[in-house]
Amino acid sequence: MTSRRDFLSQPAPENYVAGLGRGATGFTTRSDLGPAREGPTEDQIKAAVAKRSAQLGLTEAKDDDNEDPNRYQDPDNEVGLFAGGIYEKDDEEADRIWKDVDDRMARRRQKQREAREKADLEEYERKNPKIQQQFAGLKRALESVTDEEWASLPDPKDLTGRAKRERQARMQRFYAVPDSVLAAARDSGQFGTTVADDGASTEGNKDGTVTDFAKIGAARDKVLRARLEQESHSSGTATAGSATSIDPKGYLTSLANTQGAEQSIGDVEQFRKMLKSAVDSNPKQASSWVAAARLEIAAGKPVAARSLIAKGCQHCPKSEDIWLENIHLNDNHNAKIIAAQAIQANPRSVKLWVEAMKLENDPRSRKKVIRRALDHNQESEALWKEAVNLEEDVEDARMLLAKATELIPESLDLWLALARLETPANARKVLNKAVKKLPNSHELWIAAARLEEQMGEGQKRPVMKNAVKFLAKQNAMPKREEWIGEAEKCEEEGAVITCSNIIEETLGWGLDEDDDRKEMWMEDAKSSISREKYATARAIYAYALRVFPNSKSLYSAAVDLERNHGTKDDLWRALEKAVEACPHIEVFWLMLAKEKAGEINEARRVLARAFKQNPDNEDIWLAAVKLEADNGFIDQARDLLKTARQNAPTDRVWMRSAAFERQLGDNEAALDLVRDALLLFPAAPKLWMMKGQIYEALGKPAEAREAYGTGVRCVPSSVPMWLLYARLEERSGNVVKARSVLDRARQAVPKSPELWTELVRVERRAGNLGQAKSLMANALQQMPKSGLLWAERILGLEPRTQRKTLLAEAIKKVEDDPVLLVTAARILWAERKLDRAQNWFEKALLLDRDVGDTWAWYYKFLVQHGTEEKRTELVAKCVLNDPRHGEHWQAVAKDPENADKKTEEVLKSVAAGLS
């Protein structure tokens, strides 16, 4: 046997601690308080662990407290390497230098990098093209598809069945289950019997259900008919409010009509529970009772509603609203009783007294109720007003108002009402008393001014002047805008003189000379005109002209006001004032002469006065010529033109002289005048155009071509002359030459929509549709906001199916263009959308009233789809605006054969030639 001891008999190793391997550090119990040994210290434990690790060959454990937190840091990451150092100016300069070096190196590589990225992107797009790019060729091929081929394409089929599922989902309906179905389901499992007409008992089937529905329906109808007959017989003897008359024939119909308006039973029950909870929790809240009663009314239970509101009145006797609701829910007889109870609980409630008064049928009873109300509420303005309204005798009403103003001196309405009922002399006294009681009220002063106007002394007594002084002293002067509002109110009620006095005394209040007074007053006048208060606007202009007596803009605005909204005499007076204040502004002289053109002697006198003030003014000379020519005095007109060429030798006078001879048919004389004028004014484009047109009228295209060619060399910026030149070549059959002329024109005037449009039309008329589209694309690229180009493309180059899409795109790009708006109206007109087309025509007219083509297209539309009244109104507006521009309008209006035509005749001629 061996002498080695067993494991348990061996001595413990040095510093052995039981359970140290599983984390034990030793512990002490009460039994160890004696001679027990202490446990190992922390240093002993660390030493033991280190020794054991060395025996096992493990790495020596390190102290966690001394670990370096940055031991796992990336060696290339130098962030914070010198964080503890001092950052000096040298360091800053070094960083700046290195940053400049980095930026320069990046710029050197930028082009190479961008080229490489672009090549990679192109390679990626080539290998992964978009669906839009894959179908680009097919889309371009759609240009050759005609309208008939497009219309014959079959509709696409729904291969996925998605449309069918959506259609089935739309057709699916869900309905709330009625109570009758629920009741039938509840009773389906019960056994029962029914009583037949003969009194015999009929049992159900074995499962308890009744299957003879015909007999059930007949019995139901019989019972319903009996009840209806009983109700109809009892309605005649029933007391008022306890029963209603029932129409047996219309009863079921009325029920069917009301079922759709009623809420579902579940919602009503839910609301009823909520309101019942609110009433029970706070019975003193009147709004809960009112809501509960209104719910019962909506549910068709007026009896329950009256019961609820009655309980509410008991709990809330001081609430006006709940008493008023109770009165409204009952008939007249019961409402009177309820009103008496309400007033007894609230004797100072004005609303309840007024409601009680309305319940009475005869005026005497109403007066009695109101007087009793006034006994309890002597200072109620509403009750006094009701009492005055009930009085039929003016004297009694005056007495009541006198008493009311004594009791309520601060009521403005009562004072004004009393002043209206008094005689003029007494009314002045009443208003004086009112001003003492209400010194800050400007309404009383306005009433006093209106009183003076009614007495015929509105211009004599300066009431408003005194009012402004008094109110300014009281620091109660209203703002200028409020005074303008009061003036407009006076104008609306017929007090025009008071309106003018208010504006005269208050328009300049609070404004200094540094303020833009003229602009502000013109804006005020325009605002009044927009509200159709023309007398107020007239007074504003009159005051402004007194402050700015030589303002052309103010006189022009005043003349426009009289022309559009005044009489002819008012217009003459305004123009006379304008020519007196501004004698050297020929526009007012011409307006006055034109307005008096019906009386040739008066017009001659006006022009004679104008000659004295403006001796060498060409406009006045030409106006005199037009006056004589329009009245048939040809020789006098020719003599005036000869004198004008001597006294006012301008290109316009020479051109008017040549045009006058053309209108008379003497082209040779006109040509001589044009030749002489071109010697004096070689840079006048209209003279060159007139020379070419005269040669065309004489049948000499070669001379006309020479005139146009010389004209465009002298005045290369004249677009109309280039157009006449190109059209002459096209009419002569020289399309190539016309194209060459327009190319030269585009070089001289690069961004002219008219030239581009004419070039596109030349190609289109020559049959080169592809070239026309290419030119149009180039033109729109240079001038994307040209309405003329868009209109030509939409109507002349694109098929009908694409017009609306292009029109929407054009409207987005072009802000406001009358030609484009007319194009939209024409497209809608072709689609028979007449109301929308008319709206677009009117938008175009509002945008620019000087374009004659818009008036002509609208007139043609009204000829086909409008009324005679509408056409007459349009013609009157056109004559008033006198349009001068437009491609088709100028071609007709400037034709010498149409020189004698009025605006109405030109409008109808242009409309007849449109296509």
PDB file of C-alpha atoms in Angstrom, residues 575-576 579 586 588-597 599-614 620 627:
ATOM      1  CA  LEU A 575     -63.710 118.428 -71.394  1.00  0.00           C
ATOM      2  CA  GLU A 576     -64.283 122.183 -71.275  1.00  0.00           C
ATOM      3  CA  VAL A 579     -59.025 122.416 -72.197  1.00  0.00           C
ATOM      4  CA  GLU A 586     -54.108 118.606 -77.827  1.00  0.00           C
ATOM      5  CA  PHE A 588     -58.482 117.168 -74.783  1.00  0.00           C
ATOM      6  CA  TRP A 589     -59.121 119.482 -77.765  1.00  0.00           C
ATOM      7  CA  LEU A 590     -59.460 116.480 -80.058  1.00  0.00           C
ATOM      8  CA  MET A 591     -61.799 114.719 -77.636  1.00  0.00           C
ATOM      9  CA  LEU A 592     -64.010 117.779 -77.375  1.00  0.00           C
ATOM     10  CA  ALA A 593     -64.090 118.234 -81.157  1.00  0.00           C
ATOM     11  CA  LYS A 594     -64.934 114.554 -81.625  1.00  0.00           C
ATOM     12  CA  GLU A 595     -67.747 114.689 -79.080  1.00  0.00           C
ATOM     13  CA  LYS A 596     -69.218 117.711 -80.885  1.00  0.00           C
ATOM     14  CA  ALA A 597     -68.687 116.303 -84.369  1.00  0.00           C
ATOM     15  CA  GLU A 599     -72.666 119.744 -84.741  1.00  0.00           C
ATOM     16  CA  ILE A 600     -70.069 120.766 -87.335  1.00  0.00           C
ATOM     17  CA  ASN A 601     -70.123 124.457 -86.470  1.00  0.00           C
ATOM     18  CA  GLU A 602     -69.461 123.744 -82.793  1.00  0.00           C
ATOM     19  CA  ALA A 603     -66.677 121.365 -83.733  1.00  0.00           C
ATOM     20  CA  ARG A 604     -65.134 123.981 -86.034  1.00  0.00           C
ATOM     21  CA  ARG A 605     -65.201 126.528 -83.231  1.00  0.00           C
ATOM     22  CA  VAL A 606     -63.482 124.064 -80.907  1.00  0.00           C
ATOM     23  CA  LEU A 607     -60.738 123.397 -83.465  1.00  0.00           C
ATOM     24  CA  ALA A 608     -60.367 127.125 -84.087  1.00  0.00           C
ATOM     25  CA  ARG A 609     -59.750 127.645 -80.382  1.00  0.00           C
ATOM     26  CA  ALA A 610     -57.304 124.760 -80.469  1.00  0.00           C
ATOM     27  CA  PHE A 611     -55.385 126.367 -83.382  1.00  0.00           C
ATOM     28  CA  LYS A 612     -54.933 129.534 -81.355  1.00  0.00           C
ATOM     29  CA  GLN A 613     -53.408 127.607 -78.462  1.00  0.00           C
ATOM     30  CA  ASN A 614     -51.441 125.131 -80.650  1.00  0.00           C
ATOM     31  CA  ILE A 620     -55.228 119.377 -84.684  1.00  0.00           C
ATOM     32  CA  LEU A 627     -63.978 116.727 -89.729  1.00  0.00           C
TER      33      LEU A 627
END
